Amino acid sequence: MTSKNTEKPWGGRFTTPTDEFVEQFTESVSYDQRLAHYDIMGSIAHVTMLAKVGVISKKESIQIISALKKIELDINAGKFQWQTSLEDVHMNIETALVARIGDVGKKLHTGRSRNDQIATDIRLYLRSEIDLVCVQINAVLKALLELASEHASTIMPGFTHLQSAQPVTFGHHLLAWAEMLLRDRSRLLDCRKRLNLLPLGSAALAGTSYPIDRKMVAEALGFDGVTQNSLDSVSDRDFAIEFTAAASLIMMHLSRFSEELVIWMSQASGFIDLGDAWCTGSSIMPQKKNPDIPELVRGKTGRVYGDLTALLTLMKAQPLAYNRDNQEDKESLFDAVDTVKMCLIAYAGLIPTITVNRETMYKAAAAGFATATDLADYLVVNGLAFRDAHEVVGKTVQYAIQNNKDLPSLTLRELQKFSKVIKEDVYAVLELEGSVSARDHIGGTAPKQVKAAIKRLKKQIK
Ligand code: ARG
């Protein structure tokens, strides 16, 4: 079956009806209908402006606006009949408008094109999604800060190369993730700034000969201003790419965090447990409780990277100005938005269920000779050059390994075999608590610093 082009807003120039395959191939309404609210918002602002500058009458604008509002109610109530033959969200709504109010409805599209219309819709949509994602980042940050304040002085091994390196506080470790998410949020806000300009008025590509007032429309839609070049405005999607890049970084951070949760919850590590309600089991192994939520977040990271790659590739060979290629921006962008939001919601829910096995963490920190650097620093303070101190401690560790001891359990006599400068006060630095408390500067792991960082971060998530 083919549908008649006379039904199509662009039907005038055509003599044969559109092939049914072509209709299916070119349609976007199945997914761009989610932009309906923004499409109508943009149309209302546009029509209000057209009346203000006298291109249409006040009465006509009122008729159009009231019908558009009713159409939106129908859409929200699920009563709107979306038609594939009408291609996209714009033509579906415009056709419904004309069906409701007749010829007056046909005036809506004066001085604009679907090209500047879609560019406007996506910006409005993305702006509001960015605001939501920021709220969700704040929720994750809040959960992180709460857990961190509970564990400001809980000791765990800090790792490099996934080998025990130096003791850190669990609170400090959690705040590392908070810092990353804060930067993620600032990237989104930065992207929001650049995208919050109105492209409408660019029309198809060259602008319009009607005496439009773009600034008025921008103000009505909450844009900070208007875009400055019509060709650029209808064609570029860098703002969508920027968002997806920022979303990719959020996912990368969540994925790294996920990796840690999975490791920490493994029997081999045993540092933490996640709430039963936030884990799933195995259909065959009755004993299993699996960290599927972090694993899925780690897995979904690939989707968002894929969305970014898709969008970058979509744009790379497009000459100015608008090309239909751009229609392919939506599914990748929507997927990135949906995925990052779901993953942030998951983390805001998951973090409060984390319980910490302090003893296991402590033992792991003690087992790995994690205060070896502290011993070297102690020797330096007592007169050795750092390289010599490094050598002395290396030998001491070797001795401890051979004798199946950790550093704090070596006797003073044993320690003094390696260096005469070692005195009784060495034990204060060999103990894990002394080691973490000594790192007492901005950015350090001392419990005092963790508490100060939490205070500072709390102010940033209000
Ligand atoms: N559905 C199109 C898109 O998403 C809207 C613009 C269509 N413009 C055109 N000249 N066919 O980009």
Short mmCIF file of C-alpha atoms and ligand atoms in Angstrom, two decimals:
data_model
loop_
_atom_site.label_atom_id
_atom_site.label_comp_id
_atom_site.label_asym_id
_atom_site.label_seq_id
_atom_site.Cartn_x
_atom_site.Cartn_y
_atom_site.Cartn_z
CA MET A 1 0.00 0.00 0.00
CA THR A 2 1.17 3.47 -0.77
CA SER A 3 -0.26 6.58 0.79
CA LYS A 4 -1.27 9.60 -1.19
CA ASN A 5 1.13 12.48 -1.24
CA THR A 6 -1.78 14.84 -1.17
CA GLU A 7 -1.92 14.06 2.56
CA LYS A 8 1.67 15.14 2.98
CA PRO A 9 2.60 18.72 3.78
CA TRP A 10 5.14 18.56 0.98
CA GLY A 11 2.83 16.71 -1.45
CA GLY A 12 2.36 19.56 -3.95
CA ARG A 13 5.42 18.85 -6.04
CA PHE A 14 4.87 15.12 -6.30
CA THR A 15 2.89 13.13 -8.82
CA THR A 16 3.33 9.55 -7.57
CA PRO A 17 2.57 8.44 -4.04
CA THR A 18 5.44 7.57 -1.69
CA ASP A 19 6.51 3.96 -1.75
CA GLU A 20 5.54 2.19 1.44
CA PHE A 21 9.09 1.07 2.10
CA VAL A 22 10.26 4.66 1.75
CA GLU A 23 7.70 5.74 4.31
CA GLN A 24 8.98 3.17 6.75
CA PHE A 25 12.59 3.95 5.97
CA THR A 26 12.28 7.71 6.35
CA GLU A 27 9.93 7.96 9.29
CA SER A 28 11.15 9.20 12.64
CA VAL A 29 7.84 9.64 14.42
CA SER A 30 8.19 6.28 16.13
CA TYR A 31 10.96 7.80 18.25
CA ASP A 32 10.87 11.58 17.84
CA GLN A 33 7.33 11.71 19.27
CA ARG A 34 9.07 12.02 22.60
CA LEU A 35 9.92 15.57 21.54
CA ALA A 36 6.23 16.51 21.21
CA HIS A 37 6.14 18.64 24.34
CA TYR A 38 9.13 20.70 23.17
CA ASP A 39 7.80 20.87 19.63
CA ILE A 40 4.54 22.37 20.87
CA MET A 41 6.35 24.68 23.27
CA GLY A 42 8.45 25.98 20.36
CA SER A 43 5.40 26.35 18.13
CA ILE A 44 3.53 28.36 20.75
CA ALA A 45 6.47 30.75 21.15
CA HIS A 46 6.80 31.02 17.37
CA VAL A 47 3.12 31.77 16.80
CA THR A 48 3.02 34.31 19.62
CA MET A 49 5.91 36.11 17.94
CA LEU A 50 4.29 35.92 14.47
CA ALA A 51 1.24 37.69 15.91
CA LYS A 52 3.34 40.26 17.72
CA VAL A 53 5.17 41.27 14.53
CA GLY A 54 1.93 41.23 12.56
CA VAL A 55 2.59 38.29 10.23
CA ILE A 56 -0.59 36.64 11.51
CA SER A 57 -3.44 38.15 13.49
CA LYS A 58 -3.76 37.95 17.26
CA LYS A 59 -6.98 36.00 16.84
CA GLU A 60 -5.31 33.45 14.61
CA SER A 61 -2.48 33.00 17.08
CA ILE A 62 -4.93 32.41 19.92
CA GLN A 63 -6.77 29.80 17.85
CA ILE A 64 -3.55 28.02 16.99
CA ILE A 65 -2.21 28.10 20.53
CA SER A 66 -5.39 26.79 22.06
CA ALA A 67 -5.54 23.93 19.55
CA LEU A 68 -1.88 23.09 20.15
CA LYS A 69 -2.54 22.87 23.87
CA LYS A 70 -5.45 20.52 23.27
CA ILE A 71 -3.29 18.39 21.02
CA GLU A 72 -0.73 18.17 23.79
CA LEU A 73 -3.39 17.03 26.23
CA ASP A 74 -4.39 14.32 23.76
CA ILE A 75 -0.77 13.24 23.40
CA ASN A 76 -0.28 13.10 27.16
CA ALA A 77 -3.49 11.10 27.54
CA GLY A 78 -2.29 8.63 24.90
CA LYS A 79 -5.21 9.58 22.67
CA PHE A 80 -3.20 11.02 19.81
CA GLN A 81 -3.01 8.95 16.63
CA TRP A 82 0.59 9.07 15.46
CA GLN A 83 0.87 8.31 11.76
CA THR A 84 3.96 6.91 10.12
CA SER A 85 2.84 8.34 6.79
CA LEU A 86 3.26 11.80 8.33
CA GLU A 87 6.91 11.08 8.89
CA ASP A 88 7.84 12.95 12.03
CA VAL A 89 6.59 14.62 15.17
CA HIS A 90 6.38 18.00 13.45
CA MET A 91 4.16 16.95 10.57
CA ASN A 92 1.98 14.82 12.80
CA ILE A 93 1.24 17.73 15.08
CA GLU A 94 0.80 20.22 12.27
CA THR A 95 -1.59 17.93 10.43
CA ALA A 96 -3.62 17.42 13.60
CA LEU A 97 -3.70 21.18 14.05
CA VAL A 98 -5.11 21.74 10.56
CA ALA A 99 -7.61 18.94 11.11
CA ARG A 100 -8.83 20.73 14.23
CA ILE A 101 -8.96 24.36 13.15
CA GLY A 102 -8.75 24.26 9.38
CA ASP A 103 -6.83 26.71 7.24
CA VAL A 104 -5.67 28.88 10.16
CA GLY A 105 -3.55 25.96 11.28
CA LYS A 106 -1.64 26.13 8.04
CA LYS A 107 -0.20 29.48 9.13
CA LEU A 108 1.82 27.94 11.97
CA HIS A 109 4.69 27.03 9.70
CA THR A 110 5.15 30.58 8.41
CA GLY A 111 8.76 31.71 8.58
CA ARG A 112 10.18 28.46 9.83
CA SER A 113 11.24 25.06 8.57
CA ARG A 114 11.42 21.65 10.12
CA ASN A 115 15.16 22.15 10.02
CA ASP A 116 15.23 24.95 12.57
CA GLN A 117 12.27 23.40 14.33
CA ILE A 118 14.02 20.11 15.07
CA ALA A 119 17.22 21.91 16.09
CA THR A 120 15.12 23.86 18.58
CA ASP A 121 13.25 20.81 19.85
CA ILE A 122 16.42 18.87 20.56
CA ARG A 123 18.00 21.78 22.38
CA LEU A 124 14.92 22.27 24.56
CA TYR A 125 14.75 18.55 25.25
CA LEU A 126 18.42 18.21 26.05
CA ARG A 127 18.43 21.26 28.28
CA SER A 128 15.74 19.79 30.45
CA GLU A 129 17.40 16.37 30.47
CA ILE A 130 20.70 17.94 31.53
CA ASP A 131 18.90 19.50 34.48
CA LEU A 132 17.52 16.11 35.45
CA VAL A 133 20.87 14.38 35.08
CA CYS A 134 22.43 17.03 37.35
CA VAL A 135 19.78 16.35 39.99
CA GLN A 136 20.59 12.67 39.75
CA ILE A 137 24.32 13.30 40.04
CA ASN A 138 23.56 15.26 43.19
CA ALA A 139 21.63 12.29 44.58
CA VAL A 140 24.62 10.00 43.98
CA LEU A 141 26.94 12.58 45.53
CA LYS A 142 24.72 12.81 48.59
CA ALA A 143 24.79 9.04 49.02
CA LEU A 144 28.58 9.02 48.62
CA LEU A 145 29.03 11.76 51.22
CA GLU A 146 26.84 9.97 53.71
CA LEU A 147 28.78 6.75 53.38
CA ALA A 148 32.07 8.64 53.45
CA SER A 149 31.21 10.40 56.68
CA GLU A 150 30.38 7.05 58.26
CA HIS A 151 33.80 5.83 57.16
CA ALA A 152 36.00 8.90 57.55
CA SER A 153 38.44 6.86 59.62
CA THR A 154 37.78 3.32 58.37
CA ILE A 155 41.08 1.97 57.13
CA MET A 156 41.52 0.07 53.90
CA PRO A 157 44.45 -0.69 51.65
CA GLY A 158 44.98 1.89 48.96
CA PHE A 159 46.10 0.30 45.70
CA THR A 160 48.34 0.98 42.79
CA HIS A 161 48.51 -1.75 40.16
CA LEU A 162 45.82 -3.39 42.32
CA GLN A 163 48.64 -4.20 44.76
CA SER A 164 48.44 -2.93 48.33
CA ALA A 165 50.28 0.37 48.29
CA GLN A 166 49.54 2.54 51.33
CA PRO A 167 46.70 2.59 53.81
CA VAL A 168 43.91 5.04 53.07
CA THR A 169 40.61 5.77 54.69
CA PHE A 170 37.54 4.34 53.01
CA GLY A 171 35.93 7.77 53.28
CA HIS A 172 38.80 9.27 51.32
CA HIS A 173 38.47 6.58 48.68
CA LEU A 174 34.75 7.28 48.28
CA LEU A 175 35.36 10.99 47.96
CA ALA A 176 37.59 10.34 44.96
CA TRP A 177 34.42 9.23 43.17
CA ALA A 178 32.62 12.31 44.43
CA GLU A 179 35.26 14.58 42.91
CA MET A 180 34.88 12.85 39.54
CA LEU A 181 31.12 13.20 39.59
CA LEU A 182 31.42 16.87 40.47
CA ARG A 183 33.55 17.42 37.39
CA ASP A 184 31.01 15.45 35.38
CA ARG A 185 28.31 17.79 36.58
CA SER A 186 30.32 20.86 35.67
CA ARG A 187 30.88 19.45 32.18
CA LEU A 188 27.12 19.10 31.76
CA LEU A 189 26.51 22.64 32.92
CA ASP A 190 29.16 23.84 30.52
CA CYS A 191 27.48 21.99 27.67
CA ARG A 192 24.13 23.46 28.76
CA LYS A 193 25.54 26.98 28.45
CA ARG A 194 26.57 26.47 24.83
CA LEU A 195 23.39 24.72 23.75
CA ASN A 196 21.04 27.21 25.35
CA LEU A 197 20.72 29.44 22.29
CA LEU A 198 17.72 29.59 19.98
CA PRO A 199 18.19 28.27 16.42
CA LEU A 200 14.60 29.03 15.38
CA GLY A 201 14.45 31.75 12.75
CA SER A 202 17.19 30.09 10.73
CA ALA A 203 14.35 28.50 8.75
CA ALA A 204 15.52 25.93 6.20
CA LEU A 205 19.07 27.26 6.03
CA ALA A 206 19.24 30.91 5.04
CA GLY A 207 16.87 32.65 7.44
CA THR A 208 13.50 34.06 6.49
CA SER A 209 12.18 37.18 4.80
CA TYR A 210 9.45 37.67 7.41
CA PRO A 211 10.08 40.40 9.98
CA ILE A 212 10.60 37.88 12.79
CA ASP A 213 11.72 38.72 16.31
CA ARG A 214 14.08 35.93 17.31
CA LYS A 215 15.01 37.49 20.63
CA MET A 216 11.40 37.47 21.70
CA VAL A 217 11.10 33.75 20.92
CA ALA A 218 14.39 33.04 22.71
CA GLU A 219 13.17 34.78 25.82
CA ALA A 220 9.84 32.97 25.78
CA LEU A 221 11.63 29.63 25.60
CA GLY A 222 14.19 30.42 28.28
CA PHE A 223 17.15 30.57 25.92
CA ASP A 224 20.04 32.85 26.84
CA GLY A 225 20.11 34.31 23.34
CA VAL A 226 19.91 33.43 19.65
CA THR A 227 22.34 31.52 17.44
CA GLN A 228 24.34 33.72 15.08
CA ASN A 229 24.49 31.83 11.80
CA SER A 230 21.54 30.16 10.14
CA LEU A 231 23.58 27.55 8.24
CA ASP A 232 25.37 26.49 11.39
CA SER A 233 22.16 26.49 13.42
CA VAL A 234 20.24 24.02 11.30
CA SER A 235 23.11 21.69 10.63
CA ASP A 236 25.45 21.18 13.54
CA ARG A 237 24.75 18.77 16.34
CA ASP A 238 27.90 19.44 18.33
CA PHE A 239 25.82 20.13 21.43
CA ALA A 240 24.40 16.60 21.27
CA ILE A 241 27.90 15.24 20.84
CA GLU A 242 29.11 17.31 23.77
CA PHE A 243 26.37 15.94 25.94
CA THR A 244 27.09 12.38 24.87
CA ALA A 245 30.79 12.91 25.52
CA ALA A 246 29.97 14.20 29.00
CA ALA A 247 27.62 11.23 29.46
CA SER A 248 30.41 8.90 28.34
CA LEU A 249 32.67 10.32 31.03
CA ILE A 250 29.97 9.85 33.65
CA MET A 251 29.61 6.25 32.50
CA MET A 252 33.37 5.76 32.51
CA HIS A 253 33.49 6.92 36.12
CA LEU A 254 30.52 4.79 37.15
CA SER A 255 32.05 1.85 35.35
CA ARG A 256 35.33 2.17 37.21
CA PHE A 257 33.43 2.45 40.48
CA SER A 258 31.41 -0.61 39.46
CA GLU A 259 34.58 -2.54 38.87
CA GLU A 260 35.69 -1.77 42.43
CA LEU A 261 32.36 -2.77 43.94
CA VAL A 262 32.48 -6.07 42.08
CA ILE A 263 36.03 -6.73 43.30
CA TRP A 264 35.29 -5.62 46.86
CA MET A 265 32.23 -7.85 47.08
CA SER A 266 34.06 -10.92 45.78
CA GLN A 267 34.90 -13.62 48.34
CA ALA A 268 38.56 -13.04 47.56
CA SER A 269 38.30 -9.47 48.82
CA GLY A 270 35.31 -9.47 51.15
CA PHE A 271 35.51 -5.73 51.85
CA ILE A 272 31.86 -4.93 51.34
CA ASP A 273 28.44 -6.35 50.89
CA LEU A 274 25.57 -4.90 48.87
CA GLY A 275 21.97 -5.04 50.09
CA ASP A 276 20.00 -8.15 49.10
CA ALA A 277 17.38 -5.98 47.42
CA TRP A 278 20.09 -4.62 45.14
CA CYS A 279 21.60 -7.95 44.11
CA THR A 280 20.33 -10.93 42.19
CA GLY A 281 20.87 -14.65 42.52
CA SER A 282 21.77 -17.56 40.30
CA SER A 283 19.24 -19.98 38.85
CA ILE A 284 21.56 -22.92 39.42
CA MET A 285 23.92 -22.07 42.30
CA PRO A 286 21.82 -21.54 45.42
CA GLN A 287 24.60 -19.84 47.38
CA LYS A 288 25.14 -17.03 44.87
CA LYS A 289 24.45 -13.37 45.46
CA ASN A 290 25.71 -11.39 42.52
CA PRO A 291 26.57 -7.71 42.08
CA ASP A 292 24.54 -7.44 38.87
CA ILE A 293 23.75 -3.75 39.24
CA PRO A 294 27.37 -2.57 39.05
CA GLU A 295 28.03 -5.17 36.37
CA LEU A 296 25.18 -3.84 34.25
CA VAL A 297 26.35 -0.28 34.72
CA ARG A 298 29.81 -1.38 33.59
CA GLY A 299 28.20 -3.11 30.62
CA LYS A 300 25.98 -0.18 29.69
CA THR A 301 29.02 2.07 29.52
CA GLY A 302 29.76 0.51 26.14
CA ARG A 303 26.35 1.56 24.84
CA VAL A 304 26.97 5.21 25.65
CA TYR A 305 30.46 5.13 24.11
CA GLY A 306 28.73 3.62 21.08
CA ASP A 307 26.23 6.48 21.02
CA LEU A 308 29.09 8.97 21.08
CA THR A 309 30.88 7.21 18.25
CA ALA A 310 27.65 7.06 16.26
CA LEU A 311 27.06 10.79 16.62
CA LEU A 312 30.61 11.76 15.79
CA THR A 313 30.51 9.56 12.72
CA LEU A 314 27.09 10.89 11.76
CA MET A 315 28.48 14.40 11.53
CA LYS A 316 31.91 13.84 10.09
CA ALA A 317 31.15 14.09 6.40
CA GLN A 318 28.14 16.37 6.26
CA PRO A 319 28.42 19.41 4.06
CA LEU A 320 26.45 22.49 5.09
CA ALA A 321 23.67 22.86 5.82
CA TYR A 322 20.93 20.43 6.89
CA ASN A 323 21.05 16.87 5.59
CA ARG A 324 18.65 14.10 6.38
CA ASP A 325 21.51 12.23 8.03
CA ASN A 326 20.77 14.42 11.02
CA GLN A 327 17.56 12.57 11.70
CA GLU A 328 19.80 9.73 12.89
CA ASP A 329 21.01 11.85 15.82
CA LYS A 330 17.97 11.14 17.93
CA GLU A 331 18.13 7.49 18.82
CA SER A 332 21.76 7.69 19.90
CA LEU A 333 21.14 10.82 21.92
CA PHE A 334 18.00 9.41 23.54
CA ASP A 335 19.80 6.20 24.36
CA ALA A 336 22.68 8.07 25.97
CA VAL A 337 20.24 10.18 28.01
CA ASP A 338 18.17 7.19 29.11
CA THR A 339 21.17 5.05 29.95
CA VAL A 340 23.06 7.61 31.97
CA LYS A 341 19.91 8.50 33.90
CA MET A 342 19.12 4.88 34.71
CA CYS A 343 22.68 4.24 35.85
CA LEU A 344 22.72 7.29 38.11
CA ILE A 345 19.40 6.23 39.62
CA ALA A 346 20.90 2.79 40.16
CA TYR A 347 23.89 4.25 41.98
CA ALA A 348 21.85 6.59 44.16
CA GLY A 349 19.91 3.51 45.28
CA LEU A 350 22.82 1.12 45.52
CA ILE A 351 25.30 3.16 47.56
CA PRO A 352 23.19 3.39 50.74
CA THR A 353 23.00 -0.43 50.78
CA ILE A 354 26.79 -0.82 50.95
CA THR A 355 27.91 -2.35 54.22
CA VAL A 356 31.58 -2.43 55.08
CA ASN A 357 33.53 -5.25 56.64
CA ARG A 358 35.93 -3.02 58.59
CA GLU A 359 37.95 -5.87 60.01
CA THR A 360 38.65 -7.46 56.64
CA MET A 361 39.60 -4.11 55.19
CA TYR A 362 41.89 -3.37 58.11
CA LYS A 363 43.57 -6.75 57.92
CA ALA A 364 44.12 -6.35 54.21
CA ALA A 365 45.70 -2.96 54.79
CA ALA A 366 47.97 -4.38 57.50
CA ALA A 367 48.95 -7.42 55.45
CA GLY A 368 50.44 -5.65 52.50
CA PHE A 369 53.34 -3.84 54.24
CA ALA A 370 51.32 -0.75 53.53
CA THR A 371 53.32 1.39 55.95
CA ALA A 372 56.65 0.69 54.29
CA THR A 373 56.71 4.21 52.84
CA ASP A 374 56.02 5.60 56.30
CA LEU A 375 59.05 3.74 57.63
CA ALA A 376 61.17 5.19 54.82
CA ASP A 377 59.89 8.69 55.61
CA TYR A 378 60.72 8.08 59.29
CA LEU A 379 64.29 7.18 58.36
CA VAL A 380 64.59 10.31 56.25
CA VAL A 381 63.35 12.47 59.10
CA ASN A 382 66.06 10.80 61.21
CA GLY A 383 68.86 11.64 58.81
CA LEU A 384 68.97 9.11 55.98
CA ALA A 385 68.79 10.06 52.31
CA PHE A 386 65.52 8.83 50.74
CA ARG A 387 67.27 6.37 48.40
CA ASP A 388 69.15 4.81 51.34
CA ALA A 389 65.97 4.71 53.36
CA HIS A 390 64.22 2.96 50.45
CA GLU A 391 66.96 0.32 50.45
CA VAL A 392 66.79 -0.20 54.22
CA VAL A 393 63.02 -0.62 54.15
CA GLY A 394 63.23 -2.99 51.18
CA LYS A 395 65.50 -5.24 53.20
CA THR A 396 63.29 -4.94 56.28
CA VAL A 397 60.23 -5.99 54.24
CA GLN A 398 62.15 -8.92 52.80
CA TYR A 399 63.08 -9.99 56.34
CA ALA A 400 59.46 -9.66 57.49
CA ILE A 401 58.23 -11.76 54.56
CA GLN A 402 60.76 -14.48 55.38
CA ASN A 403 59.70 -14.45 59.02
CA ASN A 404 56.00 -14.30 58.23
CA LYS A 405 55.46 -11.03 60.11
CA ASP A 406 54.08 -7.63 59.24
CA LEU A 407 55.98 -4.41 59.95
CA PRO A 408 54.37 -3.34 63.25
CA SER A 409 54.99 -6.80 64.73
CA LEU A 410 58.77 -6.65 64.24
CA THR A 411 60.56 -6.00 67.54
CA LEU A 412 62.66 -2.90 68.02
CA ARG A 413 65.80 -5.09 68.04
CA GLU A 414 64.82 -6.67 64.76
CA LEU A 415 64.19 -3.25 63.23
CA GLN A 416 67.44 -1.82 64.51
CA LYS A 417 69.36 -4.54 62.65
CA PHE A 418 68.49 -2.59 59.51
CA SER A 419 69.10 0.90 60.82
CA LYS A 420 70.48 2.27 64.05
CA VAL A 421 68.39 5.44 63.82
CA ILE A 422 65.19 3.50 64.53
CA LYS A 423 63.81 4.17 68.01
CA GLU A 424 60.71 3.18 69.97
CA ASP A 425 58.70 6.02 68.38
CA VAL A 426 58.81 4.17 65.05
CA TYR A 427 55.69 2.22 65.99
CA ALA A 428 53.55 5.34 65.74
CA VAL A 429 54.27 5.47 62.01
CA LEU A 430 54.13 1.72 61.43
CA GLU A 431 50.56 1.54 62.73
CA LEU A 432 47.95 2.10 60.04
CA GLU A 433 46.15 4.78 62.06
CA GLY A 434 49.36 6.79 62.37
CA SER A 435 50.05 6.43 58.70
CA VAL A 436 46.70 7.79 57.54
CA SER A 437 46.54 10.54 60.16
CA ALA A 438 49.95 11.79 59.06
CA ARG A 439 48.64 12.62 55.60
CA ASP A 440 46.97 15.67 56.95
CA HIS A 441 46.84 18.24 54.16
CA ILE A 442 44.24 19.23 51.55
CA GLY A 443 43.72 16.19 49.38
CA GLY A 444 45.28 13.82 51.94
CA THR A 445 43.66 10.73 53.41
CA ALA A 446 43.69 11.76 57.12
CA PRO A 447 40.26 11.37 58.77
CA LYS A 448 40.40 15.07 59.65
CA GLN A 449 40.80 15.93 55.97
CA VAL A 450 38.02 13.57 54.94
CA LYS A 451 35.66 15.34 57.31
CA ALA A 452 36.73 18.73 55.99
CA ALA A 453 36.26 17.54 52.39
CA ILE A 454 32.75 16.27 53.16
CA LYS A 455 31.85 19.68 54.57
CA ARG A 456 33.17 21.42 51.46
CA LEU A 457 31.44 18.98 49.09
CA LYS A 458 28.11 19.24 50.91
CA LYS A 459 27.99 22.93 50.04
CA GLN A 460 28.46 22.06 46.39
CA ILE A 461 25.46 19.79 46.08
CA LYS A 462 22.81 22.10 47.40
N1 ARG B 1 12.83 14.46 11.11
C1 ARG B 1 13.80 15.41 10.69
C2 ARG B 1 15.04 15.32 11.58
O1 ARG B 1 14.96 14.67 12.55
C3 ARG B 1 13.22 16.77 10.77
C4 ARG B 1 13.74 17.71 9.76
C5 ARG B 1 13.32 17.27 8.39
N2 ARG B 1 13.76 18.18 7.39
C6 ARG B 1 13.78 17.86 6.11
N3 ARG B 1 14.18 18.77 5.31
N4 ARG B 1 13.40 16.70 5.69
O2 ARG B 1 16.06 15.85 11.30
#
